[in-house]
Short mmCIF file of C-alpha atoms and ligand atoms in Angstrom, two decimals:
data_model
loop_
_atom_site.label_atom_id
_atom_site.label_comp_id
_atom_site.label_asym_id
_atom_site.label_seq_id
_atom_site.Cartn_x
_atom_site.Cartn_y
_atom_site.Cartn_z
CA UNK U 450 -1.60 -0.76 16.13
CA UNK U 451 -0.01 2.82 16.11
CA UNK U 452 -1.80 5.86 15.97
CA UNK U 453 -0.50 9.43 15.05
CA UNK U 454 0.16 12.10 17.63
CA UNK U 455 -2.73 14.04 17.27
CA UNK U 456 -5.47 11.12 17.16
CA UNK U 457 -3.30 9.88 20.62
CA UNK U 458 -3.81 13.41 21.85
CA UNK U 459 -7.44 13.20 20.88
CA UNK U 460 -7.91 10.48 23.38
CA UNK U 461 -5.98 12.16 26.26
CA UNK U 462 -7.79 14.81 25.92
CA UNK U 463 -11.50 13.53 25.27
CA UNK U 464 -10.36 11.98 29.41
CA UNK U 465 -9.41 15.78 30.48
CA UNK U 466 -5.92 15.38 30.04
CA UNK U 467 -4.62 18.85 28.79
CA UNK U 468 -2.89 19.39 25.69
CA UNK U 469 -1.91 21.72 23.75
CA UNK U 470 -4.90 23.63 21.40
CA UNK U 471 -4.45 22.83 17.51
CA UNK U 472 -5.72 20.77 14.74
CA UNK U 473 -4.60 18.19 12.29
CA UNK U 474 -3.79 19.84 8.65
CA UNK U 475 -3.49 17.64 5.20
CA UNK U 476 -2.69 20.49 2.79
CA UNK U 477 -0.44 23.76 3.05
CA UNK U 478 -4.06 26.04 2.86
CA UNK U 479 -5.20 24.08 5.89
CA UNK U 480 -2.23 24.84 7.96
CA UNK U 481 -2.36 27.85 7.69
CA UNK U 482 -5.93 28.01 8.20
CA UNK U 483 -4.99 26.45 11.82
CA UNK U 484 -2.33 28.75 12.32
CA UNK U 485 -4.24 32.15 11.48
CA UNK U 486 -7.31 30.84 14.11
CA UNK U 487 -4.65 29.91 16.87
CA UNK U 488 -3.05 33.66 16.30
CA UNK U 489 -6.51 35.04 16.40
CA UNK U 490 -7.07 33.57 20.13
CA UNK U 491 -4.27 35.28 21.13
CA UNK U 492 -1.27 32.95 20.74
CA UNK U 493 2.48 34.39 20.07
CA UNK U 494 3.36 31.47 18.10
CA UNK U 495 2.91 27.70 16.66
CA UNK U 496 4.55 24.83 16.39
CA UNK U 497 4.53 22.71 12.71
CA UNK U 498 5.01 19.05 13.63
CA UNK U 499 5.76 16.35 11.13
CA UNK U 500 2.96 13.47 11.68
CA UNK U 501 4.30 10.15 11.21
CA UNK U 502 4.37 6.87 12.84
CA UNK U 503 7.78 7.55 14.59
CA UNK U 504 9.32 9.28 17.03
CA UNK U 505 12.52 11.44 17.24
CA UNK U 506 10.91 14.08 14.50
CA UNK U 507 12.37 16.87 15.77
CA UNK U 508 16.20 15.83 15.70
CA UNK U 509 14.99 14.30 12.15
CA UNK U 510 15.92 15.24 8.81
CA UNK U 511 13.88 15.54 5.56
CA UNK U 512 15.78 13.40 2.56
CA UNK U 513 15.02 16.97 0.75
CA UNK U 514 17.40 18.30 3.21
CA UNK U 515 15.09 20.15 5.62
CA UNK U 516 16.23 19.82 8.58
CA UNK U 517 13.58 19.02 11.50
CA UNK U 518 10.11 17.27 11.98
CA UNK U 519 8.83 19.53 14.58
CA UNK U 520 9.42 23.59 13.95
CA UNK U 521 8.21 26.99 15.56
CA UNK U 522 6.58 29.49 13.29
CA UNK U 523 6.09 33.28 14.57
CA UNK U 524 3.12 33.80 11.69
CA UNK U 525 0.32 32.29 9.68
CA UNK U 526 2.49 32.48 6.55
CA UNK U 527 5.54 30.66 8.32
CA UNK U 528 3.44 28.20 9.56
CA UNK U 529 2.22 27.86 5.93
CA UNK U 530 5.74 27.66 4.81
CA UNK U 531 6.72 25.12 7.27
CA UNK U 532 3.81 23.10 6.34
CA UNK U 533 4.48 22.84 2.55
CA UNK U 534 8.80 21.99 3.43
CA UNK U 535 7.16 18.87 5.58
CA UNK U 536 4.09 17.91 3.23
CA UNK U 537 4.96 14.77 0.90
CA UNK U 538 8.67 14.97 2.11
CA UNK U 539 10.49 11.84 4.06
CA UNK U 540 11.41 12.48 7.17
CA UNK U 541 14.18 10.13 8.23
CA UNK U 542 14.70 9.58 12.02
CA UNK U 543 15.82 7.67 14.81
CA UNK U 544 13.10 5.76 14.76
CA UNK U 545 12.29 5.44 11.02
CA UNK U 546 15.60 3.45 9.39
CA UNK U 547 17.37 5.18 6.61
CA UNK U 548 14.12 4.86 4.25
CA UNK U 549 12.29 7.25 6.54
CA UNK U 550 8.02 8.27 6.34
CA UNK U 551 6.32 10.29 4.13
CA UNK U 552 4.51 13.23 5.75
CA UNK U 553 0.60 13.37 5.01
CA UNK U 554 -0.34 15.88 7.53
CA UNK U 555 0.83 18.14 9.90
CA UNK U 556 -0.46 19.09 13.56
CA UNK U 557 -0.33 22.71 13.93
CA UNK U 558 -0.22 23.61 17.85
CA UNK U 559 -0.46 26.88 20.25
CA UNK U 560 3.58 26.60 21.70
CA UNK U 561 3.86 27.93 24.80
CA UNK U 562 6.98 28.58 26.49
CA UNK U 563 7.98 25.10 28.33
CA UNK U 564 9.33 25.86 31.81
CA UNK U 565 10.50 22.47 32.46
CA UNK U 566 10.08 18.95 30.40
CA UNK U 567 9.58 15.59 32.35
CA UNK U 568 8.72 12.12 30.85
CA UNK U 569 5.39 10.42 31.95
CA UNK U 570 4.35 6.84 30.30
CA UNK U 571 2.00 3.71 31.15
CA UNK U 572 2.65 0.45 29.84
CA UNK U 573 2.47 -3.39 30.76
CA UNK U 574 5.36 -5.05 32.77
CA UNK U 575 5.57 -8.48 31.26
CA UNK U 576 8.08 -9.80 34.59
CA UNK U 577 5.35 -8.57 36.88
CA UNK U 578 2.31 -8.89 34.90
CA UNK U 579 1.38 -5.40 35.74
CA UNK U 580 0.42 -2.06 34.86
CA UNK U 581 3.79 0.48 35.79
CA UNK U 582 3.48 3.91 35.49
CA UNK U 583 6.74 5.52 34.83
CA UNK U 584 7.92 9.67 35.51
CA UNK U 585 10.73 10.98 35.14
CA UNK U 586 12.44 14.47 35.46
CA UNK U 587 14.54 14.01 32.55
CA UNK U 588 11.99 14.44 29.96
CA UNK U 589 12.47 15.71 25.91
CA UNK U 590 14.14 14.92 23.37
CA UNK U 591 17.29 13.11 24.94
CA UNK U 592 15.17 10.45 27.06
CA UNK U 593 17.15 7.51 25.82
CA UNK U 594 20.69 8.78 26.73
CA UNK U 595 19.46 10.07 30.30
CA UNK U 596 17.98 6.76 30.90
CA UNK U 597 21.22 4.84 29.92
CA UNK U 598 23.05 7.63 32.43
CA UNK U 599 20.94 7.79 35.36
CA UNK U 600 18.37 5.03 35.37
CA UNK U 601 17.14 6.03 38.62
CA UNK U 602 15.89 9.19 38.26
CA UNK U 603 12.57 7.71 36.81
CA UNK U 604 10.19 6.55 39.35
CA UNK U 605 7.96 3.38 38.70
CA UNK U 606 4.52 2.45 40.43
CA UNK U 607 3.40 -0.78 39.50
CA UNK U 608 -0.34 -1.42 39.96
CA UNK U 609 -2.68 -3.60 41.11
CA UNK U 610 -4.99 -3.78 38.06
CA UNK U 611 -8.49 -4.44 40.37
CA UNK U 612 -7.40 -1.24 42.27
CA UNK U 613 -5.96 0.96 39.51
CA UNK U 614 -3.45 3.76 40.05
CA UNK U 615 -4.50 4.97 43.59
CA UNK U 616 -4.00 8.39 44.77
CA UNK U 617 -1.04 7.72 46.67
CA UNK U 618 0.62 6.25 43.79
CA UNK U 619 -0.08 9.49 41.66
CA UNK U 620 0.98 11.36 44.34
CA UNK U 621 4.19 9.81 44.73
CA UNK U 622 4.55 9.95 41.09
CA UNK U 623 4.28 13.61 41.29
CA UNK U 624 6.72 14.05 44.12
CA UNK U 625 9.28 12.47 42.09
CA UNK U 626 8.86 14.95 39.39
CA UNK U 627 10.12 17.19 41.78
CA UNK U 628 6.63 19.44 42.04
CA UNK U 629 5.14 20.61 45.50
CA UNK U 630 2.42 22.56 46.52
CA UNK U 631 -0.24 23.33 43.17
CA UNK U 632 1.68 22.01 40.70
CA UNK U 633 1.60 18.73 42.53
CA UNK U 634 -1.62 18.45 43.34
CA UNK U 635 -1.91 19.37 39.53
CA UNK U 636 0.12 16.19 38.58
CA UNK U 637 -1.42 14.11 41.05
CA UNK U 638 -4.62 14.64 39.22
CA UNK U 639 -3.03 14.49 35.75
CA UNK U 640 -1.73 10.91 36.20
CA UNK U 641 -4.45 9.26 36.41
CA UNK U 642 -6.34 10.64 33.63
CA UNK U 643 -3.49 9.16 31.61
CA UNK U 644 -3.62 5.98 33.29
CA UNK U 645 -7.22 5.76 32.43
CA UNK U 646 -6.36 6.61 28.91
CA UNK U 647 -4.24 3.42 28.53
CA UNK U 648 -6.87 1.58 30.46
CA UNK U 649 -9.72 2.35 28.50
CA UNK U 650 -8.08 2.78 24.96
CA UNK U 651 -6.65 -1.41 25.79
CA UNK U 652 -3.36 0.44 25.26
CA UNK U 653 -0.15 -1.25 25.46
CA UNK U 654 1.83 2.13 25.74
CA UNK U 655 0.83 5.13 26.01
CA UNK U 656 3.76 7.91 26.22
CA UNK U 657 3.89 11.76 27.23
CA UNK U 658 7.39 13.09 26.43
CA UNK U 659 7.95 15.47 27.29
CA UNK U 660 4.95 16.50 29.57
CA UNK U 661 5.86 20.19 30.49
CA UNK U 662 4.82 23.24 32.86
CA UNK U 663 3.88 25.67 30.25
CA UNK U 664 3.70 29.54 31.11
CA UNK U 665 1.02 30.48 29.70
CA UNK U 666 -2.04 33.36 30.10
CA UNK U 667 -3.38 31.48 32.72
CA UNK U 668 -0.17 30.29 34.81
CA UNK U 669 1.97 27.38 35.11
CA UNK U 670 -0.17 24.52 33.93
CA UNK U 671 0.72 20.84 33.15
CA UNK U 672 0.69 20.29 29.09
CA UNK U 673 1.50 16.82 27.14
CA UNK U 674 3.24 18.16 24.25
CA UNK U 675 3.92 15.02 22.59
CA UNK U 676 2.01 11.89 22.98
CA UNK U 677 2.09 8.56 21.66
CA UNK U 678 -0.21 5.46 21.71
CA UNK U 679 0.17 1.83 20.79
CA UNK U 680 -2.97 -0.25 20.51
CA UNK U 681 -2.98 -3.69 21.74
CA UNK U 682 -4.48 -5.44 18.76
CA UNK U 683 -5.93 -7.81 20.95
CA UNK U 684 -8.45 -5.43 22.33
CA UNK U 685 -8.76 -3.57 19.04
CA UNK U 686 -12.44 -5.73 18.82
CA UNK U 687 -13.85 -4.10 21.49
CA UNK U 688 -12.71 -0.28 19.83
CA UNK U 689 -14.60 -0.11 16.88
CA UNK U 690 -13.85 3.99 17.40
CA UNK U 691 -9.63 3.07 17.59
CA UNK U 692 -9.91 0.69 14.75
CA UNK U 693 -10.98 3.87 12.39
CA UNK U 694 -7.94 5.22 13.86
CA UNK U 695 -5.72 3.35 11.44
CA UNK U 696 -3.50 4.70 9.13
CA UNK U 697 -2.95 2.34 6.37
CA UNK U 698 -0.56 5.15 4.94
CA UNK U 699 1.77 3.99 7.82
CA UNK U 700 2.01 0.01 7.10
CA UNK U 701 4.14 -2.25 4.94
CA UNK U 702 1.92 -2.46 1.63
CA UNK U 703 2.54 -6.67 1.35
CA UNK U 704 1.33 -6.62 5.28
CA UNK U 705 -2.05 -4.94 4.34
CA UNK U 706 -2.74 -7.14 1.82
CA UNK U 707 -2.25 -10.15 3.79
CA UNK U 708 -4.82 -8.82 6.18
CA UNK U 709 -7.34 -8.63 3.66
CA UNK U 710 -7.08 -12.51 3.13
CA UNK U 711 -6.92 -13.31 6.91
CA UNK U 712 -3.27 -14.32 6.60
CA UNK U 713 -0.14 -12.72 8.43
CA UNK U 714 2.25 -11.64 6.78
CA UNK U 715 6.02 -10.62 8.28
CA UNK U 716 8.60 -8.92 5.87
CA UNK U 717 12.50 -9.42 6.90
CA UNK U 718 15.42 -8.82 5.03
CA UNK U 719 16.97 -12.27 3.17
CA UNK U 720 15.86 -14.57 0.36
CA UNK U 721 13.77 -17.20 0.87
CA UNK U 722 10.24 -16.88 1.31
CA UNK U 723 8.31 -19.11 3.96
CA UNK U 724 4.74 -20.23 4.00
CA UNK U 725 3.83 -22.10 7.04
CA UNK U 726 1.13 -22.64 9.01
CA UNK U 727 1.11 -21.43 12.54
CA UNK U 728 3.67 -18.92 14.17
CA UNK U 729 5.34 -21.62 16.40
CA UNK U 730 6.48 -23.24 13.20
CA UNK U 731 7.17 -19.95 12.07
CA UNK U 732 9.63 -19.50 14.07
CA UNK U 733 11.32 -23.23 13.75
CA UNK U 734 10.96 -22.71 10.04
CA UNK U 735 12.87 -19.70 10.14
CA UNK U 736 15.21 -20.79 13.09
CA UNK U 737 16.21 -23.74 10.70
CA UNK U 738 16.71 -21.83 7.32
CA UNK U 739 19.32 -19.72 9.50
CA UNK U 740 21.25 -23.02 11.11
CA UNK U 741 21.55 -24.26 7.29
CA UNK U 742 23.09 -20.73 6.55
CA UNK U 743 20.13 -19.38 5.05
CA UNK U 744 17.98 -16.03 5.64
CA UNK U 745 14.71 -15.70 5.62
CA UNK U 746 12.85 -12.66 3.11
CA UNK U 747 9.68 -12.93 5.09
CA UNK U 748 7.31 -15.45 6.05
CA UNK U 749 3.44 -15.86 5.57
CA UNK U 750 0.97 -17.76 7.91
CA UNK U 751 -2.39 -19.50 6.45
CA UNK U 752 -3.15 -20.16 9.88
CA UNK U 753 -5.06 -23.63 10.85
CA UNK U 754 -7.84 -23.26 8.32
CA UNK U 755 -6.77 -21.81 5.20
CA UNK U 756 -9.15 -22.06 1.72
CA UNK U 757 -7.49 -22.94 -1.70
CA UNK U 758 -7.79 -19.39 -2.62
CA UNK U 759 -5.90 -17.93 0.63
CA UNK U 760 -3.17 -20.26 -0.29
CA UNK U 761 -3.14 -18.81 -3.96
CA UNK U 762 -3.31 -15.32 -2.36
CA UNK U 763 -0.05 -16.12 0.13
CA UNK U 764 1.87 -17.15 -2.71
CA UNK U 765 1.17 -14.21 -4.92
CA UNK U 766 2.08 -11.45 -1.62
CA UNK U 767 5.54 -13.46 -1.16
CA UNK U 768 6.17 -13.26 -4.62
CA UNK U 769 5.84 -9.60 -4.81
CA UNK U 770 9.05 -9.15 -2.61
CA UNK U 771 11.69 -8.88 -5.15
CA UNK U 772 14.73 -10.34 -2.60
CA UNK U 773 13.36 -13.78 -2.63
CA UNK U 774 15.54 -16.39 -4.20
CA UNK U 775 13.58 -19.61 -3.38
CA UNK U 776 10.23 -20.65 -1.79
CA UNK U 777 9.79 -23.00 1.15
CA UNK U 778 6.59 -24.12 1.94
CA UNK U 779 6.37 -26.36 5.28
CA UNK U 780 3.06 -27.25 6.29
CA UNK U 781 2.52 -29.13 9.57
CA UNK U 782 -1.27 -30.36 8.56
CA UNK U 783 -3.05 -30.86 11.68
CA UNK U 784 -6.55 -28.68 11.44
CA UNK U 785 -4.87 -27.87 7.99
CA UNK U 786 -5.90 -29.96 5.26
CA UNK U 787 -2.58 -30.81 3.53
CA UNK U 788 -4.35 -31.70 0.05
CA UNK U 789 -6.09 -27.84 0.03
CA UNK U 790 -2.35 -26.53 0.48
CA UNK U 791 -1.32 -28.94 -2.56
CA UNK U 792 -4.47 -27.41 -4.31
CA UNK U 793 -3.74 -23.56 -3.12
CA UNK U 794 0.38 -24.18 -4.70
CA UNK U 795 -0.84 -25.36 -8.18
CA UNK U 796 -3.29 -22.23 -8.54
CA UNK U 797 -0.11 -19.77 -7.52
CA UNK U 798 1.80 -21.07 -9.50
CA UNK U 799 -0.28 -21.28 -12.82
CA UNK U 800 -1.73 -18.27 -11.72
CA UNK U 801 1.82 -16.42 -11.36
CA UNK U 802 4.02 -18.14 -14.20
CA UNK U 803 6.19 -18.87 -11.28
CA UNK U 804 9.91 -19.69 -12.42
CA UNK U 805 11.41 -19.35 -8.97
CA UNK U 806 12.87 -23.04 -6.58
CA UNK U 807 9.96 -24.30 -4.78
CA UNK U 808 10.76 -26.71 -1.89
CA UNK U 809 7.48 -28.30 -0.38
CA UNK U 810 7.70 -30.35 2.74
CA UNK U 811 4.12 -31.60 3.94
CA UNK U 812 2.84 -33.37 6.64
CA UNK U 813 0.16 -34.66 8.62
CA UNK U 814 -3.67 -34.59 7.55
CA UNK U 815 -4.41 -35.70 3.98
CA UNK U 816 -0.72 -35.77 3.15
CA UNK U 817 -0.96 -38.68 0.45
CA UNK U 818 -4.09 -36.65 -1.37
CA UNK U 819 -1.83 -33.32 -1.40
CA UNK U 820 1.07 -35.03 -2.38
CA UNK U 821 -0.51 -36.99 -5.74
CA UNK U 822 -1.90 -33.70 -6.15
CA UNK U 823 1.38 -31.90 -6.47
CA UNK U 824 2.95 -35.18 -8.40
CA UNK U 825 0.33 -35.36 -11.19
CA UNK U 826 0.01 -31.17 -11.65
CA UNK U 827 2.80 -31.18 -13.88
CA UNK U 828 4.43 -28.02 -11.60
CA UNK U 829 8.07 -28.31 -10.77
CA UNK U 830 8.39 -28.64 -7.22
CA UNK U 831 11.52 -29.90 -4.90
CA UNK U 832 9.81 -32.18 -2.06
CA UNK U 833 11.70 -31.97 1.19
CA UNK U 834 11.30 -35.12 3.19
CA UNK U 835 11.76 -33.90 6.68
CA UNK U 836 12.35 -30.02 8.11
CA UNK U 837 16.05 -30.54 7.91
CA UNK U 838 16.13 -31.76 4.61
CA UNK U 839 13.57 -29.26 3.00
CA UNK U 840 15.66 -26.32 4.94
CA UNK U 841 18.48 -27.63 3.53
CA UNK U 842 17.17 -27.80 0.04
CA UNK U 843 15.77 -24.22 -0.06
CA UNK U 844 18.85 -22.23 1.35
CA UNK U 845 20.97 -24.36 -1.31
CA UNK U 846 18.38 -23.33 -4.15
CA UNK U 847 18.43 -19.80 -2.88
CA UNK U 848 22.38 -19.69 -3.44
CA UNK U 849 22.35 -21.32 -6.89
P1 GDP P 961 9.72 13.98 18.84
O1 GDP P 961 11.07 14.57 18.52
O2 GDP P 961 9.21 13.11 17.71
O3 GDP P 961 9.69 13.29 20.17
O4 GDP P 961 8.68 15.21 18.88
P2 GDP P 961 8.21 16.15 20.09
O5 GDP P 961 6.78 16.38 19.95
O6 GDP P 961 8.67 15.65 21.42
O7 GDP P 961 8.93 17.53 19.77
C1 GDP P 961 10.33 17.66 19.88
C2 GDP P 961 10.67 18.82 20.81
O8 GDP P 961 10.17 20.04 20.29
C3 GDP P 961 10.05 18.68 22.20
O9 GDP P 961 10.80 17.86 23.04
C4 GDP P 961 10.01 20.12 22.64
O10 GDP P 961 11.24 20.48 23.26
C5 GDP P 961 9.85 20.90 21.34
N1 GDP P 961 8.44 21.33 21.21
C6 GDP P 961 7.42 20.61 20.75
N2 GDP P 961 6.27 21.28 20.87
C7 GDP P 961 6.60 22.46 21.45
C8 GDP P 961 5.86 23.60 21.85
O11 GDP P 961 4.65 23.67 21.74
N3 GDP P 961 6.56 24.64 22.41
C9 GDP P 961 7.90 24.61 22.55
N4 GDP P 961 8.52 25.66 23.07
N5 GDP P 961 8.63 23.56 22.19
C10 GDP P 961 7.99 22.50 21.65
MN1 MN P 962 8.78 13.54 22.00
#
């Protein structure tokens, strides 16, 4: 699961990371709320950032032409001003694809004057099956293209997970930022706050670019000006404080509703729509459709025990994706009742009207029930006798 900036700054902070002082703004009236109290303490100026899940805001541009995610403001009333160009725009990015985010709030932040910018991140090493911490000098807005130039200018520790990040390993991390005396022992006690963040939060990222040295009222001090946090959904059970985090604002509309029913839904861009059980044939399903020249438009999962009604649901969220040709249902029955699937595809498709191919290839546990049940429904349905032949069947419906 993603989070937005300012709930991931939330978390560093609430583990005495510092960030920047601000607050999270919905309407145009709020921001500028925000802005007039940070003035007020004594700040020369804010920054207006674009919240959305996606980085690369600030070398974004708004489909309404604005150009920027993430903007200074000298006043209140620019702030204000800034806030209503980004609220209920798109901001297409990088990150976003040429459909870009709608805006629904805006974090309005103290900006300081950033000294230097250096990139700071925690995340899992699959190959090692470790923790890494990762800093780097080269931090901002043009990570990507320094790390393709000089991969070696960022420093990794890799960590035991029993131990954690010891304080050699932050201090190293600290020397490679290029920081002595305060300032490292500053970092060196800044690192692991953020590597108890991702601990804690059963992160699977968590990302501070840039982290700068801010000159500010009080000296040089260590700031995370932008953070981000991805949730390992795995853990999410054990956060029922991170699972009100969620933005449902953020996800795929079909995807949400597929949650609601227990099933998993995954859009992707071709034409025929798969309903399987189990992501392993997932995969081969979709693996196949593209050997017989095929591509899928998404596929759905009923998982090992799915009800008639879940079935009925499935077929009614892969129906609402207006790219798909043709229908493929292959259902390996081995928890999975095969007749309850038969059961599930007669509902959907009385339910719907449907008028779209519909290639069915069942096997396994109660396949004679589901089949007589599909025979004697009266519903038009192409039965694939094998993978091969039922991939073959569906791709050549989907062309017709
Ligand atoms: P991103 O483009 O989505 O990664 O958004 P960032 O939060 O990283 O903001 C983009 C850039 O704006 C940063 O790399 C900074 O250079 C700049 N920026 C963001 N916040 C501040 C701030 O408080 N003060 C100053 N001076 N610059 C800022
Ligand atoms: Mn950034």
């Amino acid at each position: 699961m993603n989070i937005h900036e300012y709930q991931a700054k939330q978390l560093l902070a609430q583990r005495g990371v510092g960030v920047p002082p601000g607050g999270v703004a919905t309407s145009t009236d709020e921001a500028r709320a925000v802005a007039e109290r940070l003035f007020a303490d004594g700040h020369a100026r804010v920054v207006v950032k674009s919240q959305i899940h996606a980085g690369g805001r600030g070398k974004g541009t708004f489909k309404s032409g604005f150009p920027g995610g993430v903007q200074l403001a000298q006043s209140a009333a620019e702030a204000q001003q800034l806030a209503e160009a980004m609220l209920g725009q798109v901001l297409v990015t990088k990150q976003t694809g040429p459909e870009g985010r709608t805006v629904g709030r805006v974090l309005i932040e103290a900006a300081g004057t950033i000294q230097k910018e250096f990139y700071l991140a925690v995340t899992l090493d699959r190959a090692s099956a470790r923790p890494v911490v990762l800093a780097g000098t080269e931090g901002g807005m043009d990570i990507e293209e320094a790390a393709a130039r000089t991969p070696g200018k960022i420093c990794r520790k890799s960590i035991d997970p029993a131990l954690g990040l010891m304080p050699y390993q932050a201090r190293g991390l600290a020397g490679a930022l290029g920081l002595s005396g305060d300032l490292l022992n500053a970092a060196a006690r800044f690192i692991p706050r953020v590597y108890r963040t991702w601990w804690e939060c059963d992160a699977s990222l968590v990302e501070i670019n840039p982290l700068a040295l801010l000159e500010g009222a009080d000296g040089t001090t260590l700031c995370a000006i932008d953070a981000k946090i991805n949730l390992d959904d795995n853990g999410l059970a054990r956060h029922p404080e991170l699972q009100a985090l969620r933005d449902l604002g953020e996800e795929a509309p079909l995807e949400i509703e597929a949650g609601k029913h227990q099933l998993s839904y995954i859009q992707m861009d071709g034409n025929i729509a798969c309903l399987v059980n189990g992501a392993g044939l997932a995969m081969a399903t979709m693996d196949i459709i593209q050997h017989c020249g095929g591509r899928p438009a998404n596929f759905l999962d009923v998982g090992g025990g799915a009800s008639t009604e879940q079935v009925a649901a499935a077929f009614k969220i892969i129906l609402q994706d207006p790219n798909v040709r043709a229908i493929l249902v292959n259902i390996f029955g081995g928890i999975m009742d095969c007749d309850i699937i038969a059961q599930g595809i007669v509902t959907a498709v009385r339910e719907t009207g449907l008028s779209l191919p519909l290639v069915v290839r069942l096997e396994g546990n109660n396949v004679r029930a589901g089949q007589q049940t599909l025979a004697t429904s009266g519903v038009t349905i192409i039965s694939g006798d094998s993978m091969a032949d039922a991939a073959q069947k569906a791709v050549a419906a989907a062309m017709a």
